[in-house]
Structures are given as C-alpha cells and as structure tokens.
mmCIF file of C-alpha atoms in Angstrom:
data_model
loop_
_atom_site.group_PDB
_atom_site.id
_atom_site.type_symbol
_atom_site.label_atom_id
_atom_site.label_comp_id
_atom_site.label_asym_id
_atom_site.label_seq_id
_atom_site.Cartn_x
_atom_site.Cartn_y
_atom_site.Cartn_z
ATOM 1 C CA MET C 1 -2.656 -12.721 10.759
ATOM 2 C CA ASP C 2 -6.165 -13.907 10.903
ATOM 3 C CA LYS C 3 -7.179 -15.463 7.456
ATOM 4 C CA ASP C 4 -10.708 -14.017 7.860
ATOM 5 C CA MET C 5 -9.380 -10.452 8.198
ATOM 6 C CA HIS C 6 -10.032 -8.256 5.303
ATOM 7 C CA VAL C 7 -6.882 -6.527 3.977
ATOM 8 C CA ILE C 8 -7.052 -3.117 2.445
ATOM 9 C CA ALA C 9 -4.370 -1.717 0.380
ATOM 10 C CA LEU C 10 -4.034 2.034 1.015
ATOM 11 C CA PRO C 11 -2.134 4.348 -1.409
ATOM 12 C CA TRP C 12 0.565 6.262 0.528
ATOM 13 C CA PHE C 13 1.554 9.370 -1.439
ATOM 14 C CA TYR C 14 4.821 11.220 -1.397
ATOM 15 C CA GLU C 15 4.691 15.016 -1.025
ATOM 16 C CA ASP C 16 6.731 15.728 -4.209
ATOM 17 C CA ASP C 17 4.555 13.607 -6.354
ATOM 18 C CA TYR C 18 1.001 14.385 -5.001
ATOM 19 C CA GLU C 19 0.199 17.274 -7.397
ATOM 20 C CA ASP C 20 1.281 14.903 -10.187
ATOM 21 C CA PHE C 21 -1.132 12.427 -9.000
ATOM 22 C CA ARG C 22 -3.989 14.897 -8.760
ATOM 23 C CA ASP C 23 -3.360 15.845 -12.484
ATOM 24 C CA LEU C 24 -3.033 12.150 -13.483
ATOM 25 C CA LEU C 25 -6.140 10.949 -11.790
ATOM 26 C CA ARG C 26 -8.711 13.711 -12.120
ATOM 27 C CA GLU C 27 -11.539 11.390 -11.553
ATOM 28 C CA ARG C 28 -10.502 10.646 -7.857
ATOM 29 C CA GLN C 29 -11.566 12.802 -5.008
ATOM 30 C CA TRP C 30 -8.423 14.480 -3.709
ATOM 31 C CA HIS C 31 -7.594 16.530 -0.573
ATOM 32 C CA ARG C 32 -6.852 20.184 -1.367
ATOM 33 C CA ASN C 33 -3.108 19.570 -0.973
ATOM 34 C CA TYR C 34 -0.547 17.155 0.443
ATOM 35 C CA GLN C 35 -0.599 18.583 3.925
ATOM 36 C CA ASP C 36 -4.377 18.094 4.138
ATOM 37 C CA TRP C 37 -3.988 14.491 2.836
ATOM 38 C CA LYS C 38 -1.108 13.845 5.345
ATOM 39 C CA GLN C 39 -3.276 15.059 8.057
ATOM 40 C CA ALA C 40 -6.224 12.878 7.048
ATOM 41 C CA ALA C 41 -4.488 9.863 6.134
ATOM 42 C CA PRO C 42 -3.758 8.338 9.596
ATOM 43 C CA GLY C 43 -7.402 8.794 10.710
ATOM 44 C CA ALA C 44 -8.698 7.048 7.738
ATOM 45 C CA ARG C 45 -6.339 4.160 8.353
ATOM 46 C CA ALA C 46 -7.483 4.015 12.049
ATOM 47 C CA ARG C 47 -11.066 4.032 10.962
ATOM 48 C CA LEU C 48 -10.441 1.002 8.796
ATOM 49 C CA GLU C 49 -8.644 -0.766 11.532
ATOM 50 C CA ARG C 50 -11.275 -0.195 13.916
ATOM 51 C CA GLN C 51 -13.666 -2.005 11.535
ATOM 52 C CA GLY C 52 -11.395 -4.911 11.772
ATOM 53 C CA MET C 53 -9.464 -4.517 8.604
ATOM 54 C CA LYS C 54 -5.698 -5.020 8.203
ATOM 55 C CA VAL C 55 -4.439 -1.938 6.505
ATOM 56 C CA VAL C 56 -1.220 -2.118 4.176
ATOM 57 C CA GLN C 57 0.192 1.256 3.410
ATOM 58 C CA VAL C 58 1.410 1.188 -0.149
ATOM 59 C CA PRO C 59 4.085 3.827 -1.251
ATOM 60 C CA VAL C 60 3.071 4.895 -4.567
ATOM 61 C CA ARG C 61 4.616 7.274 -7.232
ATOM 62 C CA THR C 62 3.126 8.421 -10.440
ATOM 63 C CA ALA C 63 6.162 6.861 -12.437
ATOM 64 C CA ASP C 64 5.469 3.370 -10.728
ATOM 65 C CA LEU C 65 1.826 3.647 -11.589
ATOM 66 C CA LYS C 66 2.386 4.675 -15.153
ATOM 67 C CA ALA C 67 4.867 1.824 -15.556
ATOM 68 C CA PHE C 68 2.439 -0.667 -14.159
ATOM 69 C CA CYS C 69 -0.178 0.466 -16.535
ATOM 70 C CA ASP C 70 2.314 0.433 -19.517
ATOM 71 C CA GLN C 71 3.156 -3.241 -18.879
ATOM 72 C CA ARG C 72 -0.490 -4.287 -18.832
ATOM 73 C CA THR C 73 -1.412 -1.880 -21.715
ATOM 74 C CA ARG C 74 -4.157 -0.466 -19.661
ATOM 75 C CA ARG C 75 -5.408 3.162 -18.938
ATOM 76 C CA VAL C 76 -3.920 5.110 -16.067
ATOM 77 C CA ASN C 77 -6.999 5.686 -13.785
ATOM 78 C CA ASN C 78 -8.194 5.129 -10.236
ATOM 79 C CA ASP C 79 -9.072 1.521 -10.971
ATOM 80 C CA ALA C 80 -5.338 1.086 -12.011
ATOM 81 C CA LEU C 81 -4.132 2.613 -8.851
ATOM 82 C CA VAL C 82 -6.371 0.310 -6.691
ATOM 83 C CA ASP C 83 -5.137 -2.773 -8.811
ATOM 84 C CA TYR C 84 -1.338 -1.539 -8.403
ATOM 85 C CA CYS C 85 -1.872 -1.087 -4.657
ATOM 86 C CA ASN C 86 -3.579 -4.550 -4.298
ATOM 87 C CA GLU C 87 -0.760 -6.273 -6.261
ATOM 88 C CA TRP C 88 1.916 -4.466 -4.149
ATOM 89 C CA ALA C 89 0.104 -5.552 -0.976
ATOM 90 C CA ARG C 90 -0.110 -9.148 -2.059
ATOM 91 C CA ALA C 91 3.500 -9.310 -3.050
ATOM 92 C CA SER C 92 4.592 -7.792 0.251
ATOM 93 C CA ARG C 93 2.546 -10.157 2.115
ATOM 94 C CA GLY C 94 3.855 -13.057 0.351
ATOM 95 C CA LEU C 95 7.384 -12.098 1.024
ATOM 96 C CA ALA C 96 6.619 -11.434 4.623
ATOM 97 C CA ALA C 97 4.945 -14.925 4.909
ATOM 98 C CA LYS C 98 7.887 -16.538 3.354
ATOM 99 C CA GLN C 99 10.346 -14.696 5.625
ATOM 100 C CA ARG C 100 8.298 -15.730 8.718
ATOM 101 C CA GLY C 101 8.063 -19.151 7.386
ATOM 102 C CA SER C 102 11.786 -19.458 7.160
ATOM 103 C CA LEU C 103 12.365 -17.828 10.603
ATOM 104 C CA SER C 104 9.922 -20.223 12.191
ATOM 105 C CA LEU C 105 11.625 -23.241 10.601
ATOM 106 C CA VAL C 106 14.975 -22.040 11.834
ATOM 107 C CA ASP C 107 13.365 -21.498 15.372
ATOM 108 C CA GLU C 108 11.733 -24.808 15.488
ATOM 109 C CA LYS C 109 15.007 -26.569 14.809
ATOM 110 C CA PRO C 110 16.616 -28.029 17.882
ATOM 111 C CA ARG C 111 19.547 -26.123 19.006
ATOM 112 C CA ALA C 112 22.894 -27.977 19.809
ATOM 113 C CA ASP C 113 24.099 -27.467 23.449
ATOM 114 C CA HIS C 114 27.293 -25.308 23.506
ATOM 115 C CA ARG C 115 28.537 -26.510 26.813
#
C-alpha cells in the first residue's frame, strides 16, 4: 500500500445491533434503519475510495465498543466509536503487514531443486 494514501476506518454495523447503536450514540446522524444504512454504505465507501483513500471496513458491535470504553474509562460516544475503529484498523493493518512480510521472506528464499 502507498504510504501516502490516507486510511479511513469505516464502522460496519450488524443488522441485529444497529438499533442498539442508534440508542447508544444518539449524537450521531443515523440512517432511518439498517436497510437504509446497508444500501448507502457501499456508496459512501466508493466515494472515499474515489477520493484516493484506503477504506478499512471495521465490524463493530455495541458490546465491543462498550468494553473498549470501559477498559479506557471513557464515555461511550461517537468519538469513542471513531477511536475504536481506528485502533481496530491499525491493528489489522499491522497484522496484515506482518503476514505479508513473513510471506515475502519465504518467497524470497531460494528453493532447493527437487530433481
């Protein structure tokens, strides 16, 4: 990935948890229901990608966000959701980089002939 590319962590909600998120994060602007969000989300992602951003879909549940906030003794709010998603995206990119690094090391080793 290009180091200059800006990475956006996009919260990706579950249908069975969407209404709980709406209740939990009232300050956030929400779609009317999960179906409306699900229909709009790919377009939002595509717009960000057309602007040259790398988008990481972050699967998120209310229980995970609450635990994240409890561990950090912070309020559960939209800023916390943003931080949760950014940390998740950073961790997943770090893991992917390590996996790619180990694969490239294996691929770069000379192979013994099996004649």
